PDB file of C-alpha atoms in Angstrom:
ATOM      1  CA  MET L  63      58.296 195.555  66.433  1.00 42.00           C
ATOM      2  CA  THR L  64      59.537 198.484  64.411  1.00 44.00           C
ATOM      3  CA  CYS L  65      59.918 201.842  66.131  1.00 45.00           C
ATOM      4  CA  HIS L  66      57.060 204.074  65.080  1.00 47.00           C
ATOM      5  CA  ASN L  67      58.448 207.087  66.928  1.00 47.00           C
ATOM      6  CA  PRO L  68      58.591 209.907  64.359  1.00 46.00           C
ATOM      7  CA  GLY L  69      61.700 211.220  66.120  1.00 47.00           C
ATOM      8  CA  CYS L  70      63.575 207.979  65.466  1.00 52.00           C
ATOM      9  CA  LEU L  71      64.996 208.249  61.979  1.00 45.00           C
ATOM     10  CA  GLY L  72      66.851 204.979  62.395  1.00 57.00           C
ATOM     11  CA  ASN L  73      63.513 203.124  62.151  1.00 66.00           C
ATOM     12  CA  TYR L  74      64.964 200.460  64.428  1.00 72.00           C
ATOM     13  CA  ASP L  75      63.500 196.986  64.783  1.00 75.00           C
ATOM     14  CA  PHE L  76      63.188 196.672  68.543  1.00 76.00           C
ATOM     15  CA  ASP L  77      62.621 192.933  68.411  1.00 77.00           C
ATOM     16  CA  ARG L  78      66.074 192.648  66.868  1.00 80.00           C
ATOM     17  CA  ILE L  79      67.594 195.152  69.264  1.00 82.00           C
ATOM     18  CA  SER L  80      66.066 193.282  72.197  1.00 83.00           C
ATOM     19  CA  PHE L  81      68.189 190.282  71.106  1.00 88.00           C
ATOM     20  CA  TYR L  82      71.283 192.344  71.904  1.00 90.00           C
ATOM     21  CA  ALA L  83      69.712 193.651  75.110  1.00 87.00           C
ATOM     22  CA  ARG L  84      69.085 190.062  76.250  1.00 87.00           C
ATOM     23  CA  LYS L  85      72.659 189.098  75.378  1.00 91.00           C
ATOM     24  CA  ARG L  86      74.043 192.092  77.287  1.00 90.00           C
ATOM     25  CA  PHE L  87      71.835 192.317  80.363  1.00 87.00           C
ATOM     26  CA  ILE L  88      70.354 188.851  80.818  1.00 87.00           C
ATOM     27  CA  GLU L  89      73.185 186.626  79.564  1.00 90.00           C
ATOM     28  CA  GLY L  90      75.896 189.064  80.714  1.00 92.00           C
ATOM     29  CA  CYS L  91      77.802 189.385  77.430  1.00 93.00           C
ATOM     30  CA  ASP L  92      80.289 192.229  77.326  1.00 92.00           C
ATOM     31  CA  THR L  93      79.434 195.145  74.997  1.00 91.00           C
ATOM     32  CA  ILE L  94      82.893 195.013  73.400  1.00 93.00           C
ATOM     33  CA  ALA L  95      82.478 191.296  72.679  1.00 95.00           C
ATOM     34  CA  LEU L  96      79.080 191.931  71.100  1.00 94.00           C
ATOM     35  CA  LEU L  97      80.559 194.692  68.937  1.00 94.00           C
ATOM     36  CA  GLY L  98      83.348 192.347  67.893  1.00 95.00           C
ATOM     37  CA  GLN L  99      80.796 189.773  66.736  1.00 93.00           C
ATOM     38  CA  ALA L 100      78.715 192.278  64.772  1.00 93.00           C
ATOM     39  CA  SER L 101      78.770 191.684  61.033  1.00 93.00           C
ATOM     40  CA  SER L 102      77.452 195.064  59.887  1.00 92.00           C
ATOM     41  CA  ASP L 103      77.492 198.736  60.811  1.00 88.00           C
ATOM     42  CA  ARG L 104      73.745 198.492  61.502  1.00 85.00           C
ATOM     43  CA  GLU L 105      74.339 195.758  64.108  1.00 89.00           C
ATOM     44  CA  LYS L 106      77.064 197.861  65.723  1.00 90.00           C
ATOM     45  CA  GLU L 107      74.672 200.814  65.886  1.00 85.00           C
ATOM     46  CA  GLU L 108      72.000 198.645  67.522  1.00 86.00           C
ATOM     47  CA  ILE L 109      74.502 197.281  70.061  1.00 89.00           C
ATOM     48  CA  ALA L 110      75.592 200.849  70.828  1.00 86.00           C
ATOM     49  CA  LEU L 111      71.950 201.762  71.527  1.00 83.00           C
ATOM     50  CA  VAL L 112      71.728 198.868  73.978  1.00 85.00           C
ATOM     51  CA  SER L 113      74.951 199.937  75.682  1.00 85.00           C
ATOM     52  CA  LEU L 114      73.376 203.327  76.417  1.00 80.00           C
ATOM     53  CA  LEU L 115      71.014 201.599  78.851  1.00 80.00           C
ATOM     54  CA  ASP L 116      73.921 201.549  81.323  1.00 78.00           C
ATOM     55  CA  VAL L 117      74.090 205.362  81.271  1.00 75.00           C
ATOM     56  CA  GLU L 118      71.910 207.438  83.590  1.00 75.00           C
ATOM     57  CA  ASP L 119      69.024 209.380  81.988  1.00 69.00           C
ATOM     58  CA  ASP L 120      70.419 212.747  83.104  1.00 71.00           C
ATOM     59  CA  VAL L 121      73.766 211.984  81.481  1.00 70.00           C
ATOM     60  CA  ILE L 122      72.071 210.869  78.239  1.00 64.00           C
ATOM     61  CA  ARG L 123      70.188 214.165  77.990  1.00 64.00           C
ATOM     62  CA  ASN L 124      73.507 216.028  78.074  1.00 64.00           C
ATOM     63  CA  LEU L 125      75.275 213.899  75.448  1.00 60.00           C
ATOM     64  CA  GLN L 126      76.228 215.402  72.135  1.00 58.00           C
ATOM     65  CA  LEU L 127      75.109 212.639  69.791  1.00 56.00           C
ATOM     66  CA  SER L 128      77.224 212.083  66.710  1.00 60.00           C
ATOM     67  CA  CYS L 129      75.169 209.440  64.907  1.00 59.00           C
ATOM     68  CA  THR L 130      73.597 210.109  61.529  1.00 62.00           C
ATOM     69  CA  HIS L 131      70.236 210.812  63.191  1.00 59.00           C
ATOM     70  CA  ALA L 132      71.517 213.065  65.987  1.00 59.00           C
ATOM     71  CA  SER L 133      69.712 216.229  64.967  1.00 62.00           C
ATOM     72  CA  THR L 134      66.249 214.724  65.454  1.00 62.00           C
ATOM     73  CA  CYS L 135      66.894 211.691  67.682  1.00 60.00           C
ATOM     74  CA  LYS L 136      64.760 211.090  70.717  1.00 59.00           C
ATOM     75  CA  VAL L 137      67.145 208.559  72.278  1.00 56.00           C
ATOM     76  CA  THR L 138      65.432 208.669  75.666  1.00 58.00           C
ATOM     77  CA  ASN L 139      62.250 207.334  74.024  1.00 64.00           C
ATOM     78  CA  CYS L 140      64.231 204.414  72.589  1.00 68.00           C
ATOM     79  CA  ARG L 141      65.759 203.763  76.009  1.00 71.00           C
ATOM     80  CA  THR L 142      62.358 203.739  77.689  1.00 72.00           C
ATOM     81  CA  LEU L 143      61.033 201.192  75.209  1.00 72.00           C
ATOM     82  CA  LEU L 144      64.106 198.957  75.520  1.00 74.00           C
ATOM     83  CA  LYS L 145      64.041 199.096  79.320  1.00 77.00           C
ATOM     84  CA  ALA L 146      60.370 198.106  79.343  1.00 79.00           C
ATOM     85  CA  MET L 147      61.066 195.170  77.018  1.00 77.00           C
ATOM     86  CA  ILE L 148      63.915 193.928  79.234  1.00 77.00           C
ATOM     87  CA  GLU L 149      61.869 194.312  82.422  1.00 80.00           C
ATOM     88  CA  LYS L 150      58.985 192.406  80.846  1.00 81.00           C
ATOM     89  CA  GLU L 151      61.278 189.573  79.797  1.00 77.00           C
ATOM     90  CA  LEU L 152      62.906 189.398  83.230  1.00 76.00           C
ATOM     91  CA  ALA L 153      59.475 189.234  84.853  1.00 81.00           C
ATOM     92  CA  ASN L 154      58.364 186.378  82.544  1.00 77.00           C
ATOM     93  CA  PRO L 155      61.352 184.010  82.174  1.00 64.00           C
TER      94      PRO L 155
END
């Protein structure tokens, strides 16, 4: 499922990102290990998005993003979608 959020210029594929979310939060893989296994900058960016799920919403709102899409990013919308996908998967093993 591609992100159709007009504020998300990364046009992320959330099915692919959910793979990293499963590895991190369901299988318990370390974020640093996942980054070490990434074979492209795009994969590293997607893993970084997943790692932001560990950060509280209030903290995220105060971050100064430095990614290429920072000026128009709606990262909290991405987080909400990823959290819902993880919760759904945990509820239906």
